[in-house]
PDB file of C-alpha atoms in Angstrom:
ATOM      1  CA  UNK A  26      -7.244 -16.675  -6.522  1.00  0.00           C
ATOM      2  CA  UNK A  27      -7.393 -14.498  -3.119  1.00  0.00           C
ATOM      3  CA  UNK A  28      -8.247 -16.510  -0.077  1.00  0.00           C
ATOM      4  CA  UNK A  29      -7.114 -15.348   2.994  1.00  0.00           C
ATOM      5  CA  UNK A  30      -8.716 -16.480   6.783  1.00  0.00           C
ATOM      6  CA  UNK A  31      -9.375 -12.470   7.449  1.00  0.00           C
ATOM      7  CA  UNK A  32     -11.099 -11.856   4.017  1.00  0.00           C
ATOM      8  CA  UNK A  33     -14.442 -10.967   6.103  1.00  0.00           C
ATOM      9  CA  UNK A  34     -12.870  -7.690   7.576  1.00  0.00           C
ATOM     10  CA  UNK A  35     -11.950  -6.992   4.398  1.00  0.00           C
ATOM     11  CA  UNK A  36     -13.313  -3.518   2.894  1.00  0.00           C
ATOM     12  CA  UNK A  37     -13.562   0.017   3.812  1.00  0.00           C
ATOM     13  CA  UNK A  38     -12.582   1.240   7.004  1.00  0.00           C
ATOM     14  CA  UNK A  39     -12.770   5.083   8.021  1.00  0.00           C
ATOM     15  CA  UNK A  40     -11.369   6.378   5.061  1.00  0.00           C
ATOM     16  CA  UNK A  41      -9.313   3.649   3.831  1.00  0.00           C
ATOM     17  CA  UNK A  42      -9.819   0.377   1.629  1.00  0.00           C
ATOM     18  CA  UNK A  43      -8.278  -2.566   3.748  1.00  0.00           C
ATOM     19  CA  UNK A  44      -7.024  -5.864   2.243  1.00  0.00           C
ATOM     20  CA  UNK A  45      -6.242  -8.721   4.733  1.00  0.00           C
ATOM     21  CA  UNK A  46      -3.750 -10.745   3.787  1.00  0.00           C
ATOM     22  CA  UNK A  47      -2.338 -14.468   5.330  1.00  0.00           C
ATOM     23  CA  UNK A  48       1.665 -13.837   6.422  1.00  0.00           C
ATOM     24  CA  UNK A  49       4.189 -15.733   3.574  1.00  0.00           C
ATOM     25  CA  UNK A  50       1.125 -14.648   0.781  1.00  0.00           C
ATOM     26  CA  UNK A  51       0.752 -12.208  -1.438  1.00  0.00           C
ATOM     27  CA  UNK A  52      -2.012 -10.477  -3.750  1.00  0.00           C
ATOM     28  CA  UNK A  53      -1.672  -9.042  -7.320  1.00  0.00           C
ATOM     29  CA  UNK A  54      -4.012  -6.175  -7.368  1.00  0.00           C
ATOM     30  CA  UNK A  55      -5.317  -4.628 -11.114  1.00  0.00           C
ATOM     31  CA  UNK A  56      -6.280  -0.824 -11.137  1.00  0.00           C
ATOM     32  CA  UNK A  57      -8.016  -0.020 -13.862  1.00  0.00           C
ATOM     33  CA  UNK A  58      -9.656   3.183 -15.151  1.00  0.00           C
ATOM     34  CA  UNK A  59     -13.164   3.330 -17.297  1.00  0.00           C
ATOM     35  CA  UNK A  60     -15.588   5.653 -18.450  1.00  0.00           C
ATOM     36  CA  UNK A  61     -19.319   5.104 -17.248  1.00  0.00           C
ATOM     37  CA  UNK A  62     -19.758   3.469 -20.523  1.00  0.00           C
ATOM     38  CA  UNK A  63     -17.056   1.258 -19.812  1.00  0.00           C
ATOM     39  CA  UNK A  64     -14.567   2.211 -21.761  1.00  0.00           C
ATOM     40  CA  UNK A  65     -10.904   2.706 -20.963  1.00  0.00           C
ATOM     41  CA  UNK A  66      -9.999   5.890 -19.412  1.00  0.00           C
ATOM     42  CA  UNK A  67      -6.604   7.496 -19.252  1.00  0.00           C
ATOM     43  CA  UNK A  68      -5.780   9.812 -16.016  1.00  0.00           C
ATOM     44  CA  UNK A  69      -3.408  12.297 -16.642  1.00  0.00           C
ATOM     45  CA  UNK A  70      -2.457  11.988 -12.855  1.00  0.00           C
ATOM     46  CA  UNK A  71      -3.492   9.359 -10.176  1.00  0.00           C
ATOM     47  CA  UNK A  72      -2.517   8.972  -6.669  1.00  0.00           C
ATOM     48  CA  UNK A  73      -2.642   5.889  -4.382  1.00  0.00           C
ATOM     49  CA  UNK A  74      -1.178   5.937  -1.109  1.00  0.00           C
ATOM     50  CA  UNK A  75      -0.684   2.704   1.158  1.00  0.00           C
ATOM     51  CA  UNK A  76      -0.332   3.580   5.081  1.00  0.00           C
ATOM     52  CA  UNK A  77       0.783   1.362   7.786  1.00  0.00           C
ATOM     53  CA  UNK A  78       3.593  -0.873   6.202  1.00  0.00           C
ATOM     54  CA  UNK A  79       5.092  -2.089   9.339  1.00  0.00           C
ATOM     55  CA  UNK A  80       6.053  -5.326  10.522  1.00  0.00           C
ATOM     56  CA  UNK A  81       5.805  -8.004  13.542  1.00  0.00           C
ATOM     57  CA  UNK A  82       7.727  -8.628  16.093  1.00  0.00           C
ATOM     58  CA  UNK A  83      11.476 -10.641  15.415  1.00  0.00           C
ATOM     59  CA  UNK A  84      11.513  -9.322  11.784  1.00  0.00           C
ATOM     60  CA  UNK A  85       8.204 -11.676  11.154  1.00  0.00           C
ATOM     61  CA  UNK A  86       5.190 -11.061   8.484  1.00  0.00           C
ATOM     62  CA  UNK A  87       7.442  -8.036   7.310  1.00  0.00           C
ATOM     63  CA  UNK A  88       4.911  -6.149   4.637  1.00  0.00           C
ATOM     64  CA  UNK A  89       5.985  -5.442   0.840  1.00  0.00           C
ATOM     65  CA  UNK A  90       4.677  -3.304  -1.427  1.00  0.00           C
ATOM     66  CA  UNK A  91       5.562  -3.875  -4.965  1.00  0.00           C
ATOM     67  CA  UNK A  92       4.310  -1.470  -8.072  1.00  0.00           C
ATOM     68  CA  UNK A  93       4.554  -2.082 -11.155  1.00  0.00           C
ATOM     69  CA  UNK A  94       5.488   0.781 -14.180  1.00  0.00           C
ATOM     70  CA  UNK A  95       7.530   2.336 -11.804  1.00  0.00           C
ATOM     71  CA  UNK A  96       5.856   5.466 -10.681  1.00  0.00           C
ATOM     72  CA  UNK A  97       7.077   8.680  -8.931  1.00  0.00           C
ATOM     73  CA  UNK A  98       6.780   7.833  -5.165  1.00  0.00           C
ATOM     74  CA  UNK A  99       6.800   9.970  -1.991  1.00  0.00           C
ATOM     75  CA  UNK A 100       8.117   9.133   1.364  1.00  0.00           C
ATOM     76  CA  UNK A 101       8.252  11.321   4.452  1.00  0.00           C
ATOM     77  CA  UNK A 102      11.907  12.483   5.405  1.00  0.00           C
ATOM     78  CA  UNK A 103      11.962   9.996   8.087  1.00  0.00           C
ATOM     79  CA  UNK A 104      10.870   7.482   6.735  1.00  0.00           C
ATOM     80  CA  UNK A 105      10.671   3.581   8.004  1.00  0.00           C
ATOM     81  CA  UNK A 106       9.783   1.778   4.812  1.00  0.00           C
ATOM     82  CA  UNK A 107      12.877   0.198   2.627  1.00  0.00           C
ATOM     83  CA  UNK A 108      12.520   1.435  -1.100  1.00  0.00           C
ATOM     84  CA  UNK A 109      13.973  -0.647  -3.922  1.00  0.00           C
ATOM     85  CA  UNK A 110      14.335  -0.603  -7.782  1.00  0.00           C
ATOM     86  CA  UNK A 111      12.915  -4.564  -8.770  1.00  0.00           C
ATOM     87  CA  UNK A 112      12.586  -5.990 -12.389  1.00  0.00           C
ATOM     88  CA  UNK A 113       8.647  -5.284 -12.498  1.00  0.00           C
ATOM     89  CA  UNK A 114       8.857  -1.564 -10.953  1.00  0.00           C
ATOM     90  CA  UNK A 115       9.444  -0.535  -6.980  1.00  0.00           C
ATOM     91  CA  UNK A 116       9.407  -2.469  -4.104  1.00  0.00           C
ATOM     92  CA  UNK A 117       8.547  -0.784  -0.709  1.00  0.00           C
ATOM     93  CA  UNK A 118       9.137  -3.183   2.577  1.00  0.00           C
ATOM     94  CA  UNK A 119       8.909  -2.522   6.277  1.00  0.00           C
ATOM     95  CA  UNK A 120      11.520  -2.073   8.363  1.00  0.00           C
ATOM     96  CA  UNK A 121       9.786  -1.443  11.741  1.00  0.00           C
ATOM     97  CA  UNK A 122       7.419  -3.404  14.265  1.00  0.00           C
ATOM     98  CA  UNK A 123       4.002  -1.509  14.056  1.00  0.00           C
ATOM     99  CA  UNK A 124       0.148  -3.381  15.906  1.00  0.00           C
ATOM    100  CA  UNK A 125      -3.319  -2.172  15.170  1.00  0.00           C
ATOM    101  CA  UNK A 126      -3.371   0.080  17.865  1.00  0.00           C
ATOM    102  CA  UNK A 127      -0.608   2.302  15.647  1.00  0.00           C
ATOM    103  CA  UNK A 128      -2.963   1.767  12.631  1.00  0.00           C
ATOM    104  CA  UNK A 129      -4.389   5.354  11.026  1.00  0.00           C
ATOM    105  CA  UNK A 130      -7.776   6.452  11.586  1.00  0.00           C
ATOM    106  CA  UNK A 131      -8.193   9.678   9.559  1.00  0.00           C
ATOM    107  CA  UNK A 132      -5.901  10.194   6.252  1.00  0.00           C
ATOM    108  CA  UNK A 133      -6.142  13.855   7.531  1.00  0.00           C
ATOM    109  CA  UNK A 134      -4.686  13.821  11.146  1.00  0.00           C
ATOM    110  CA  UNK A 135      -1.888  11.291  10.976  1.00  0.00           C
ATOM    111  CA  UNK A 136       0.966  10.874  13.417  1.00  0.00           C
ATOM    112  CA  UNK A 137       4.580  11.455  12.692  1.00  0.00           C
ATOM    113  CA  UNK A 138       4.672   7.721  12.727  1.00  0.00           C
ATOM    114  CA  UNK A 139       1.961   6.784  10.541  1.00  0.00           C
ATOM    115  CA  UNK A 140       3.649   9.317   7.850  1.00  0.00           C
ATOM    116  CA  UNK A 141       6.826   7.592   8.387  1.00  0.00           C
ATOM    117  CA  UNK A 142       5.449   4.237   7.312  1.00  0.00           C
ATOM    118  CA  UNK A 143       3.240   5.328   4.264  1.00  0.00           C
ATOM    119  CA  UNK A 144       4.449   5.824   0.491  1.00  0.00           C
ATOM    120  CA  UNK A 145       2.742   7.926  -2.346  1.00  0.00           C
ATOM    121  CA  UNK A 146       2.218   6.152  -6.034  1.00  0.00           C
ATOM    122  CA  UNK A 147       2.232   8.829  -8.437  1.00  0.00           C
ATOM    123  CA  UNK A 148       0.828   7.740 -11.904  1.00  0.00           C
ATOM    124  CA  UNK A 149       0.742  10.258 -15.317  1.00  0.00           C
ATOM    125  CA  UNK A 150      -0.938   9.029 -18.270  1.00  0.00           C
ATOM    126  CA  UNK A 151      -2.528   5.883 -16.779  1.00  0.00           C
ATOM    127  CA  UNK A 152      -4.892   3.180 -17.672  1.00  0.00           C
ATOM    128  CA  UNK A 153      -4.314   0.609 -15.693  1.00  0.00           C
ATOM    129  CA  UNK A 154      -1.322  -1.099 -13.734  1.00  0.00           C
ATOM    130  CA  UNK A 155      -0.544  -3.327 -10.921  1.00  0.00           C
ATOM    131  CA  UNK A 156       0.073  -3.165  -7.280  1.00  0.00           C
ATOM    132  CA  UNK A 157       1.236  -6.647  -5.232  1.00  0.00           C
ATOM    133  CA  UNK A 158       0.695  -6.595  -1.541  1.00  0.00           C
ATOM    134  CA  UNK A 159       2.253  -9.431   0.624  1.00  0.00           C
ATOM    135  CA  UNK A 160       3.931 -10.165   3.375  1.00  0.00           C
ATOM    136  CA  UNK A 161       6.985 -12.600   4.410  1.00  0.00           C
ATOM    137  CA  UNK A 162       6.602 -15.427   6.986  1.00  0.00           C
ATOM    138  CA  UNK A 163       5.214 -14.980   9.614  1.00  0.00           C
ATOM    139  CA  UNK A 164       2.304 -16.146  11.943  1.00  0.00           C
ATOM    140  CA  UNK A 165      -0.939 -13.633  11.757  1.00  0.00           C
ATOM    141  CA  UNK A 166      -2.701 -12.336   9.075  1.00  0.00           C
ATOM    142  CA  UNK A 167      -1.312  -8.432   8.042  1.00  0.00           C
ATOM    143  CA  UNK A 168      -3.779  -5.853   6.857  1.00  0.00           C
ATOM    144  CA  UNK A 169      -2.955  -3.504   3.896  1.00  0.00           C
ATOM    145  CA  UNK A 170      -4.548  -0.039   4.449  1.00  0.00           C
ATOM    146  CA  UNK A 171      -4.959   2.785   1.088  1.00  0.00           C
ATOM    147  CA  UNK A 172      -6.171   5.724  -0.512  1.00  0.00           C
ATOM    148  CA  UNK A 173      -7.051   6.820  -3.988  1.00  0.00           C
ATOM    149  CA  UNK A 174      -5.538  10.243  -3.034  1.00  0.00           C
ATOM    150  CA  UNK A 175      -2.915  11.202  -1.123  1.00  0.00           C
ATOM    151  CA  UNK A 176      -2.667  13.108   2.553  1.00  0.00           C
ATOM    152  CA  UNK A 177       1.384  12.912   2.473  1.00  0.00           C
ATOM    153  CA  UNK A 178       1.471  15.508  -0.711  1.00  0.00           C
ATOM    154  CA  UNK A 179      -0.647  18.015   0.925  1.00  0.00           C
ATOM    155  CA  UNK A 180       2.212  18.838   4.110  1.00  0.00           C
TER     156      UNK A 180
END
C-alpha cells in the first residue's frame, strides 16, 4: 500500500511521470502491457528511463533503483549512479547530492549532469515486470522522475 506525505504532487510533470516517495520507503511498481481489449501484450522492445537519481546532503535519502528481469541498461560515460547485479535483477543507487533546482525539465535538452544521473531499462520480449523505487534514511520526501522512452539512446 503506497502512502507517502507528497502523494498530491504526484503525476505528470513536463514530460515526465513523477512518484514522490517518504525517505527510508520504498515502492514496488508493476508495468504491464495490454491490448485495447485487455489482453496481454508482448513488446518486442520497451524503454523506460528514470532521471534525477541523486541524493541529499551527508549521504542522506540516497535514491535506489532496483529492476527486476535484469534488462540491458544504459548509463552515460560519466556517470554518477552506482550499478549493481542483486538477487531480483539490477540495482542503480546515487552517489551524488542533487536539489530540485538540478531536476530535468525537457527529456530533450538535458544537462551533462542530468545525463550523468539517469539510466536506460531496455526490455525485449516483455509483458510485464517490476521496477522498486526507494530511498534510504533520510529526512524529506525524494521524487522519482521517468520516461516510457528514452532521450540517453538518441546521443
Amino acid at each position: 500500500h503506497y502512502q507517502s506525505k507528497s502523494a498530491h504532487l504526484n503525476g505528470i510533470v513536463h514530460d515526465f511521470g513523477s512518484i514522490h516517495i517518504d525517505a527510508g520507503e520504498q515502492v514496488k511498481m508493476i508495468v504491464h502491457f495490454q491490448d485495447l481489449d485487455g489482453q496481454p501484450l508482448e513488446l518486442k522492445t520497451f524503454r523506460m528511463t528514470f532521471y534525477d537519481i541523486d541524493e541529499a546532503p551527508h549521504h542522506l535519502a540516497q535514491e535506489y533503483i532496483i529492476a527486476d528481469g535484469h534488462p540491458s541498461t544504459i548509463r552515460d560515460h560519466n556517470t554518477e549512479i552506482h550499478k549493481r547485479n542483486v538477487h531480483a535483477g539490477v540495482e542503480f543507487e546515487a552517489t551524488e547530492i542533487g536539489s530540485g533546482a538540478d531536476n530535468p525539465e525537457d527529456s530533450s535538452e538535458l544537462t551533462h549532469e542530468q545525463k550523468d544521473r539517469s539510466v536506460v531499462l531496455t526490455y525485449r520480449h516483455i509483458k510485464q515486470f517490476h521496477v522498486t523505487m526507494g530511498s534510504h534514511r533520510g529526512h524529506h520526501p525524494r521524487a522519482f522522475e521517468f520516461a516510457m522512452h528514452s532521450a540517453l539512446t538518441c546521443h
